[in-house]
JSON list of C-alpha atoms in Angstrom, two decimals:
[
{"chain": "A", "resi": 1, "resn": "MET", "atom": "CA", "xyz": [94.83, 91.45, 139.35]},
{"chain": "A", "resi": 2, "resn": "GLU", "atom": "CA", "xyz": [96.21, 93.44, 136.40]},
{"chain": "A", "resi": 3, "resn": "SER", "atom": "CA", "xyz": [94.83, 92.82, 132.95]},
{"chain": "A", "resi": 4, "resn": "ILE", "atom": "CA", "xyz": [97.13, 91.91, 130.07]},
{"chain": "A", "resi": 5, "resn": "LYS", "atom": "CA", "xyz": [96.59, 95.43, 128.70]},
{"chain": "A", "resi": 6, "resn": "ASP", "atom": "CA", "xyz": [97.86, 96.94, 131.97]},
{"chain": "A", "resi": 7, "resn": "GLN", "atom": "CA", "xyz": [100.93, 94.68, 131.90]},
{"chain": "A", "resi": 8, "resn": "MET", "atom": "CA", "xyz": [101.92, 95.60, 128.36]},
{"chain": "A", "resi": 9, "resn": "ASP", "atom": "CA", "xyz": [103.13, 99.00, 127.30]},
{"chain": "A", "resi": 10, "resn": "LEU", "atom": "CA", "xyz": [101.56, 99.34, 123.87]},
{"chain": "A", "resi": 11, "resn": "GLY", "atom": "CA", "xyz": [103.24, 102.70, 123.35]},
{"chain": "A", "resi": 12, "resn": "MET", "atom": "CA", "xyz": [100.01, 104.55, 122.56]},
{"chain": "A", "resi": 13, "resn": "MET", "atom": "CA", "xyz": [100.29, 108.32, 122.69]},
{"chain": "A", "resi": 14, "resn": "ASP", "atom": "CA", "xyz": [98.87, 110.07, 125.74]},
{"chain": "A", "resi": 15, "resn": "LEU", "atom": "CA", "xyz": [97.09, 112.96, 124.01]},
{"chain": "A", "resi": 16, "resn": "ASN", "atom": "CA", "xyz": [97.03, 114.99, 127.23]},
{"chain": "A", "resi": 17, "resn": "GLN", "atom": "CA", "xyz": [100.84, 115.17, 127.10]},
{"chain": "A", "resi": 18, "resn": "ALA", "atom": "CA", "xyz": [101.31, 115.71, 123.35]},
{"chain": "A", "resi": 19, "resn": "THR", "atom": "CA", "xyz": [101.55, 118.83, 121.22]},
{"chain": "A", "resi": 20, "resn": "PHE", "atom": "CA", "xyz": [102.51, 118.75, 117.54]},
{"chain": "A", "resi": 21, "resn": "TYR", "atom": "CA", "xyz": [103.98, 121.92, 116.06]},
{"chain": "A", "resi": 22, "resn": "VAL", "atom": "CA", "xyz": [105.83, 123.22, 113.00]},
{"chain": "A", "resi": 23, "resn": "GLY", "atom": "CA", "xyz": [109.31, 124.34, 113.97]},
{"chain": "A", "resi": 24, "resn": "GLU", "atom": "CA", "xyz": [112.31, 125.99, 112.40]},
{"chain": "A", "resi": 25, "resn": "GLY", "atom": "CA", "xyz": [112.86, 125.03, 108.78]},
{"chain": "A", "resi": 26, "resn": "GLY", "atom": "CA", "xyz": [109.28, 123.79, 108.48]},
{"chain": "A", "resi": 27, "resn": "PHE", "atom": "CA", "xyz": [109.98, 120.51, 110.30]},
{"chain": "A", "resi": 28, "resn": "THR", "atom": "CA", "xyz": [107.18, 118.85, 112.26]},
{"chain": "A", "resi": 29, "resn": "GLY", "atom": "CA", "xyz": [108.00, 118.66, 115.95]},
{"chain": "A", "resi": 30, "resn": "LEU", "atom": "CA", "xyz": [106.41, 117.15, 119.05]},
{"chain": "A", "resi": 31, "resn": "ARG", "atom": "CA", "xyz": [106.43, 118.13, 122.71]},
{"chain": "A", "resi": 32, "resn": "TYR", "atom": "CA", "xyz": [105.69, 114.91, 124.56]},
{"chain": "A", "resi": 33, "resn": "LYS", "atom": "CA", "xyz": [106.01, 113.94, 128.22]},
{"chain": "A", "resi": 34, "resn": "GLY", "atom": "CA", "xyz": [108.41, 116.79, 128.97]},
{"chain": "A", "resi": 35, "resn": "GLU", "atom": "CA", "xyz": [110.63, 116.17, 125.92]},
{"chain": "A", "resi": 36, "resn": "ASP", "atom": "CA", "xyz": [110.87, 118.41, 122.86]},
{"chain": "A", "resi": 37, "resn": "TYR", "atom": "CA", "xyz": [111.45, 116.50, 119.62]},
{"chain": "A", "resi": 38, "resn": "LYS", "atom": "CA", "xyz": [112.23, 119.22, 117.07]},
{"chain": "A", "resi": 39, "resn": "HIS", "atom": "CA", "xyz": [112.09, 116.91, 114.04]},
{"chain": "A", "resi": 40, "resn": "ILE", "atom": "CA", "xyz": [109.88, 113.83, 114.01]},
{"chain": "A", "resi": 41, "resn": "VAL", "atom": "CA", "xyz": [109.02, 111.22, 111.40]},
{"chain": "A", "resi": 42, "resn": "LEU", "atom": "CA", "xyz": [105.42, 110.04, 110.98]},
{"chain": "A", "resi": 43, "resn": "ARG", "atom": "CA", "xyz": [104.67, 106.67, 109.38]},
{"chain": "A", "resi": 44, "resn": "ARG", "atom": "CA", "xyz": [101.37, 105.00, 108.71]},
{"chain": "A", "resi": 45, "resn": "ILE", "atom": "CA", "xyz": [101.32, 101.54, 110.26]},
{"chain": "A", "resi": 46, "resn": "MET", "atom": "CA", "xyz": [98.26, 100.58, 108.19]},
{"chain": "A", "resi": 47, "resn": "PRO", "atom": "CA", "xyz": [98.64, 102.94, 105.20]},
{"chain": "A", "resi": 48, "resn": "ILE", "atom": "CA", "xyz": [96.02, 101.42, 102.94]},
{"chain": "A", "resi": 49, "resn": "ASP", "atom": "CA", "xyz": [93.24, 100.21, 105.23]},
{"chain": "A", "resi": 50, "resn": "GLN", "atom": "CA", "xyz": [93.37, 102.94, 107.89]},
{"chain": "A", "resi": 51, "resn": "PRO", "atom": "CA", "xyz": [95.54, 105.83, 106.68]},
{"chain": "A", "resi": 52, "resn": "LEU", "atom": "CA", "xyz": [94.59, 108.16, 109.55]},
{"chain": "A", "resi": 53, "resn": "HIS", "atom": "CA", "xyz": [94.78, 105.56, 112.34]},
{"chain": "A", "resi": 54, "resn": "TYR", "atom": "CA", "xyz": [97.82, 104.02, 114.03]},
{"chain": "A", "resi": 55, "resn": "ILE", "atom": "CA", "xyz": [100.54, 106.50, 113.13]},
{"chain": "A", "resi": 56, "resn": "SER", "atom": "CA", "xyz": [104.06, 105.69, 114.31]},
{"chain": "A", "resi": 57, "resn": "VAL", "atom": "CA", "xyz": [105.84, 108.75, 115.70]},
{"chain": "A", "resi": 58, "resn": "ALA", "atom": "CA", "xyz": [109.65, 108.48, 115.66]},
{"chain": "A", "resi": 59, "resn": "ASP", "atom": "CA", "xyz": [112.50, 110.83, 116.44]},
{"chain": "A", "resi": 60, "resn": "GLN", "atom": "CA", "xyz": [115.13, 112.00, 113.98]},
{"chain": "A", "resi": 61, "resn": "GLU", "atom": "CA", "xyz": [117.22, 108.86, 114.63]},
{"chain": "A", "resi": 62, "resn": "ASN", "atom": "CA", "xyz": [114.19, 106.70, 113.76]},
{"chain": "A", "resi": 63, "resn": "LYS", "atom": "CA", "xyz": [113.55, 105.58, 117.37]},
{"chain": "A", "resi": 64, "resn": "GLU", "atom": "CA", "xyz": [109.83, 105.20, 117.94]},
{"chain": "A", "resi": 65, "resn": "ILE", "atom": "CA", "xyz": [108.44, 107.61, 120.53]},
{"chain": "A", "resi": 66, "resn": "CYS", "atom": "CA", "xyz": [104.83, 106.40, 120.52]},
{"chain": "A", "resi": 67, "resn": "ILE", "atom": "CA", "xyz": [101.86, 105.50, 118.34]},
{"chain": "A", "resi": 68, "resn": "LEU", "atom": "CA", "xyz": [99.05, 107.95, 117.61]},
{"chain": "A", "resi": 69, "resn": "LYS", "atom": "CA", "xyz": [95.85, 105.90, 117.56]},
{"chain": "A", "resi": 70, "resn": "ALA", "atom": "CA", "xyz": [93.72, 108.28, 115.48]},
{"chain": "A", "resi": 71, "resn": "VAL", "atom": "CA", "xyz": [94.52, 111.62, 113.85]},
{"chain": "A", "resi": 72, "resn": "ALA", "atom": "CA", "xyz": [90.89, 112.66, 114.41]},
{"chain": "A", "resi": 73, "resn": "ASP", "atom": "CA", "xyz": [91.51, 112.62, 118.19]},
{"chain": "A", "resi": 74, "resn": "LEU", "atom": "CA", "xyz": [93.82, 115.63, 117.90]},
{"chain": "A", "resi": 75, "resn": "PRO", "atom": "CA", "xyz": [92.71, 119.27, 118.12]},
{"chain": "A", "resi": 76, "resn": "GLN", "atom": "CA", "xyz": [92.11, 120.73, 114.63]},
{"chain": "A", "resi": 77, "resn": "ASP", "atom": "CA", "xyz": [95.32, 122.81, 114.48]},
{"chain": "A", "resi": 78, "resn": "GLN", "atom": "CA", "xyz": [97.47, 119.77, 115.36]},
{"chain": "A", "resi": 79, "resn": "ARG", "atom": "CA", "xyz": [95.44, 117.49, 113.07]},
{"chain": "A", "resi": 80, "resn": "ASP", "atom": "CA", "xyz": [96.22, 119.86, 110.18]},
{"chain": "A", "resi": 81, "resn": "ILE", "atom": "CA", "xyz": [99.96, 119.63, 110.95]},
{"chain": "A", "resi": 82, "resn": "VAL", "atom": "CA", "xyz": [99.92, 115.81, 111.12]},
{"chain": "A", "resi": 83, "resn": "GLU", "atom": "CA", "xyz": [97.79, 115.41, 107.98]},
{"chain": "A", "resi": 84, "resn": "ARG", "atom": "CA", "xyz": [100.01, 117.81, 106.02]},
{"chain": "A", "resi": 85, "resn": "GLU", "atom": "CA", "xyz": [103.11, 115.84, 107.08]},
{"chain": "A", "resi": 86, "resn": "LEU", "atom": "CA", "xyz": [101.50, 112.51, 106.16]},
{"chain": "A", "resi": 87, "resn": "ASP", "atom": "CA", "xyz": [100.28, 113.86, 102.82]},
{"chain": "A", "resi": 88, "resn": "SER", "atom": "CA", "xyz": [103.79, 114.99, 101.89]},
{"chain": "A", "resi": 89, "resn": "ARG", "atom": "CA", "xyz": [105.31, 111.65, 102.95]},
{"chain": "A", "resi": 90, "resn": "TYR", "atom": "CA", "xyz": [102.63, 109.52, 101.30]},
{"chain": "A", "resi": 91, "resn": "TYR", "atom": "CA", "xyz": [102.07, 111.52, 98.14]},
{"chain": "A", "resi": 92, "resn": "SER", "atom": "CA", "xyz": [99.76, 109.36, 96.01]},
{"chain": "A", "resi": 93, "resn": "PRO", "atom": "CA", "xyz": [97.86, 111.06, 93.20]},
{"chain": "A", "resi": 94, "resn": "GLU", "atom": "CA", "xyz": [94.83, 109.50, 91.55]},
{"chain": "A", "resi": 95, "resn": "VAL", "atom": "CA", "xyz": [95.34, 107.86, 88.14]},
{"chain": "A", "resi": 96, "resn": "LEU", "atom": "CA", "xyz": [92.72, 109.19, 85.71]},
{"chain": "A", "resi": 97, "resn": "ASP", "atom": "CA", "xyz": [94.07, 107.80, 82.43]},
{"chain": "A", "resi": 98, "resn": "LEU", "atom": "CA", "xyz": [96.86, 105.51, 81.24]},
{"chain": "A", "resi": 99, "resn": "MET", "atom": "CA", "xyz": [97.84, 107.01, 77.91]},
{"chain": "A", "resi": 100, "resn": "SER", "atom": "CA", "xyz": [100.67, 104.55, 77.26]},
{"chain": "A", "resi": 101, "resn": "VAL", "atom": "CA", "xyz": [102.03, 101.38, 78.89]},
{"chain": "A", "resi": 102, "resn": "LYS", "atom": "CA", "xyz": [105.13, 99.72, 77.40]},
{"chain": "A", "resi": 103, "resn": "ASP", "atom": "CA", "xyz": [107.35, 96.81, 78.47]},
{"chain": "A", "resi": 104, "resn": "LYS", "atom": "CA", "xyz": [111.04, 97.36, 77.84]},
{"chain": "A", "resi": 105, "resn": "LEU", "atom": "CA", "xyz": [114.10, 95.62, 79.31]},
{"chain": "A", "resi": 106, "resn": "GLY", "atom": "CA", "xyz": [112.34, 94.40, 82.46]},
{"chain": "A", "resi": 107, "resn": "TYR", "atom": "CA", "xyz": [110.58, 97.68, 83.19]},
{"chain": "A", "resi": 108, "resn": "VAL", "atom": "CA", "xyz": [107.06, 98.86, 82.46]},
{"chain": "A", "resi": 109, "resn": "TYR", "atom": "CA", "xyz": [106.97, 102.49, 81.34]},
{"chain": "A", "resi": 110, "resn": "MET", "atom": "CA", "xyz": [103.72, 104.36, 81.91]},
{"chain": "A", "resi": 111, "resn": "GLU", "atom": "CA", "xyz": [102.45, 107.71, 80.76]},
{"chain": "A", "resi": 112, "resn": "MET", "atom": "CA", "xyz": [99.58, 108.75, 83.00]},
{"chain": "A", "resi": 113, "resn": "ARG", "atom": "CA", "xyz": [97.09, 111.53, 83.57]},
{"chain": "A", "resi": 114, "resn": "LEU", "atom": "CA", "xyz": [96.95, 112.21, 87.33]},
{"chain": "A", "resi": 115, "resn": "ARG", "atom": "CA", "xyz": [94.98, 114.32, 89.82]},
{"chain": "A", "resi": 116, "resn": "ASN", "atom": "CA", "xyz": [96.53, 115.44, 93.10]},
{"chain": "A", "resi": 117, "resn": "LYS", "atom": "CA", "xyz": [94.62, 116.01, 96.36]},
{"chain": "A", "resi": 118, "resn": "GLN", "atom": "CA", "xyz": [94.14, 119.68, 95.47]},
{"chain": "A", "resi": 119, "resn": "GLY", "atom": "CA", "xyz": [92.32, 118.66, 92.28]},
{"chain": "A", "resi": 120, "resn": "LYS", "atom": "CA", "xyz": [95.06, 119.73, 89.85]},
{"chain": "A", "resi": 121, "resn": "GLU", "atom": "CA", "xyz": [95.42, 117.43, 86.83]},
{"chain": "A", "resi": 122, "resn": "TYR", "atom": "CA", "xyz": [98.76, 116.81, 85.12]},
{"chain": "A", "resi": 123, "resn": "ASP", "atom": "CA", "xyz": [100.65, 114.26, 83.01]},
{"chain": "A", "resi": 124, "resn": "LYS", "atom": "CA", "xyz": [103.53, 112.18, 84.32]},
{"chain": "A", "resi": 125, "resn": "SER", "atom": "CA", "xyz": [105.73, 109.35, 83.08]},
{"chain": "A", "resi": 126, "resn": "CYS", "atom": "CA", "xyz": [107.11, 106.68, 85.36]},
{"chain": "A", "resi": 127, "resn": "ALA", "atom": "CA", "xyz": [108.91, 103.33, 85.29]},
{"chain": "A", "resi": 128, "resn": "VAL", "atom": "CA", "xyz": [107.81, 100.27, 87.26]},
{"chain": "A", "resi": 129, "resn": "LYS", "atom": "CA", "xyz": [110.11, 97.31, 87.94]},
{"chain": "A", "resi": 130, "resn": "ASP", "atom": "CA", "xyz": [108.88, 93.91, 89.11]},
{"chain": "A", "resi": 131, "resn": "VAL", "atom": "CA", "xyz": [105.21, 94.51, 88.33]},
{"chain": "A", "resi": 132, "resn": "SER", "atom": "CA", "xyz": [104.05, 91.53, 90.39]},
{"chain": "A", "resi": 133, "resn": "ARG", "atom": "CA", "xyz": [105.19, 93.41, 93.51]},
{"chain": "A", "resi": 134, "resn": "ASN", "atom": "CA", "xyz": [104.67, 96.99, 92.43]},
{"chain": "A", "resi": 135, "resn": "ILE", "atom": "CA", "xyz": [101.25, 96.91, 90.81]},
{"chain": "A", "resi": 136, "resn": "ARG", "atom": "CA", "xyz": [98.87, 95.58, 93.45]},
{"chain": "A", "resi": 137, "resn": "MET", "atom": "CA", "xyz": [95.16, 95.15, 93.80]},
{"chain": "A", "resi": 138, "resn": "LEU", "atom": "CA", "xyz": [93.95, 96.87, 96.97]},
{"chain": "A", "resi": 139, "resn": "SER", "atom": "CA", "xyz": [90.40, 95.59, 96.63]},
{"chain": "A", "resi": 140, "resn": "ASN", "atom": "CA", "xyz": [88.23, 94.19, 93.87]},
{"chain": "A", "resi": 141, "resn": "ASN", "atom": "CA", "xyz": [88.07, 97.64, 92.35]},
{"chain": "A", "resi": 142, "resn": "SER", "atom": "CA", "xyz": [91.24, 99.58, 93.26]},
{"chain": "A", "resi": 143, "resn": "VAL", "atom": "CA", "xyz": [94.96, 99.37, 92.45]},
{"chain": "A", "resi": 144, "resn": "ILE", "atom": "CA", "xyz": [98.16, 100.92, 93.77]},
{"chain": "A", "resi": 145, "resn": "ILE", "atom": "CA", "xyz": [101.24, 101.39, 91.57]},
{"chain": "A", "resi": 146, "resn": "PHE", "atom": "CA", "xyz": [104.76, 101.94, 92.98]},
{"chain": "A", "resi": 147, "resn": "ASP", "atom": "CA", "xyz": [107.37, 103.37, 90.61]},
{"chain": "A", "resi": 148, "resn": "VAL", "atom": "CA", "xyz": [111.17, 102.94, 90.77]},
{"chain": "A", "resi": 149, "resn": "ASP", "atom": "CA", "xyz": [111.49, 106.26, 92.62]},
{"chain": "A", "resi": 150, "resn": "GLY", "atom": "CA", "xyz": [109.17, 105.12, 95.44]},
{"chain": "A", "resi": 151, "resn": "ASN", "atom": "CA", "xyz": [106.19, 107.21, 94.31]},
{"chain": "A", "resi": 152, "resn": "ARG", "atom": "CA", "xyz": [102.69, 105.79, 94.70]},
{"chain": "A", "resi": 153, "resn": "TYR", "atom": "CA", "xyz": [99.80, 106.17, 92.28]},
{"chain": "A", "resi": 154, "resn": "VAL", "atom": "CA", "xyz": [96.26, 105.03, 93.05]},
{"chain": "A", "resi": 155, "resn": "VAL", "atom": "CA", "xyz": [93.46, 103.84, 90.82]},
{"chain": "A", "resi": 156, "resn": "SER", "atom": "CA", "xyz": [90.61, 104.06, 93.32]},
{"chain": "A", "resi": 157, "resn": "ASP", "atom": "CA", "xyz": [87.95, 102.79, 90.91]},
{"chain": "A", "resi": 158, "resn": "LEU", "atom": "CA", "xyz": [88.91, 100.59, 87.95]},
{"chain": "A", "resi": 159, "resn": "GLY", "atom": "CA", "xyz": [85.40, 101.09, 86.58]},
{"chain": "A", "resi": 160, "resn": "ALA", "atom": "CA", "xyz": [86.06, 104.82, 86.22]},
{"chain": "A", "resi": 161, "resn": "LEU", "atom": "CA", "xyz": [88.98, 104.25, 83.81]},
{"chain": "A", "resi": 162, "resn": "ASN", "atom": "CA", "xyz": [88.23, 104.46, 80.10]},
{"chain": "A", "resi": 163, "resn": "LYS", "atom": "CA", "xyz": [88.33, 101.19, 78.13]},
{"chain": "A", "resi": 164, "resn": "GLN", "atom": "CA", "xyz": [91.77, 101.83, 76.63]},
{"chain": "A", "resi": 165, "resn": "SER", "atom": "CA", "xyz": [93.33, 102.57, 80.03]},
{"chain": "A", "resi": 166, "resn": "LEU", "atom": "CA", "xyz": [91.75, 99.49, 81.55]},
{"chain": "A", "resi": 167, "resn": "ARG", "atom": "CA", "xyz": [92.99, 97.32, 78.67]},
{"chain": "A", "resi": 168, "resn": "ARG", "atom": "CA", "xyz": [96.53, 98.72, 79.06]},
{"chain": "A", "resi": 169, "resn": "LEU", "atom": "CA", "xyz": [96.56, 98.01, 82.80]},
{"chain": "A", "resi": 170, "resn": "ASP", "atom": "CA", "xyz": [94.73, 94.67, 82.72]},
{"chain": "A", "resi": 171, "resn": "ALA", "atom": "CA", "xyz": [97.81, 92.65, 81.70]},
{"chain": "A", "resi": 172, "resn": "TYR", "atom": "CA", "xyz": [99.57, 93.66, 84.94]},
{"chain": "A", "resi": 173, "resn": "LEU", "atom": "CA", "xyz": [96.76, 92.93, 87.39]},
{"chain": "A", "resi": 174, "resn": "PHE", "atom": "CA", "xyz": [97.35, 89.74, 89.35]}
]
């Protein structure tokens, strides 16, 4: 008798039939089960809890091809390609300091000091609308901020912020 798992096609990627590559124009491609997808879209199914597990792989028309269970299961060269693509899609620098936070006409304007994954620090201003949806606690000690342009900013440790930054942000933490 077949198990429920055997009866359902969960769409998990067969790693023996998959090869990620960088193609013309710098697009990420995938050769999978005899097909060549020259431009694919990678999306994290569980972006916060497991950012390198359960990656949806879709074609250029947004039709899902399969799900990659874990990026770590790929050979190093392909892992680098997938991680680079995910990093560019899910750009989310670390918030080091909130220099200014102001409410104005339904928006919250923030001036922040950020650090990207390469360790470079820089200043950036952004606007946040509907703070109850776009400033979210991830855990007891971390926060994610979404701006009006769809960018993400992460405070991975509230305790690491200086007192002024924490005071500026505190009014928006629900």
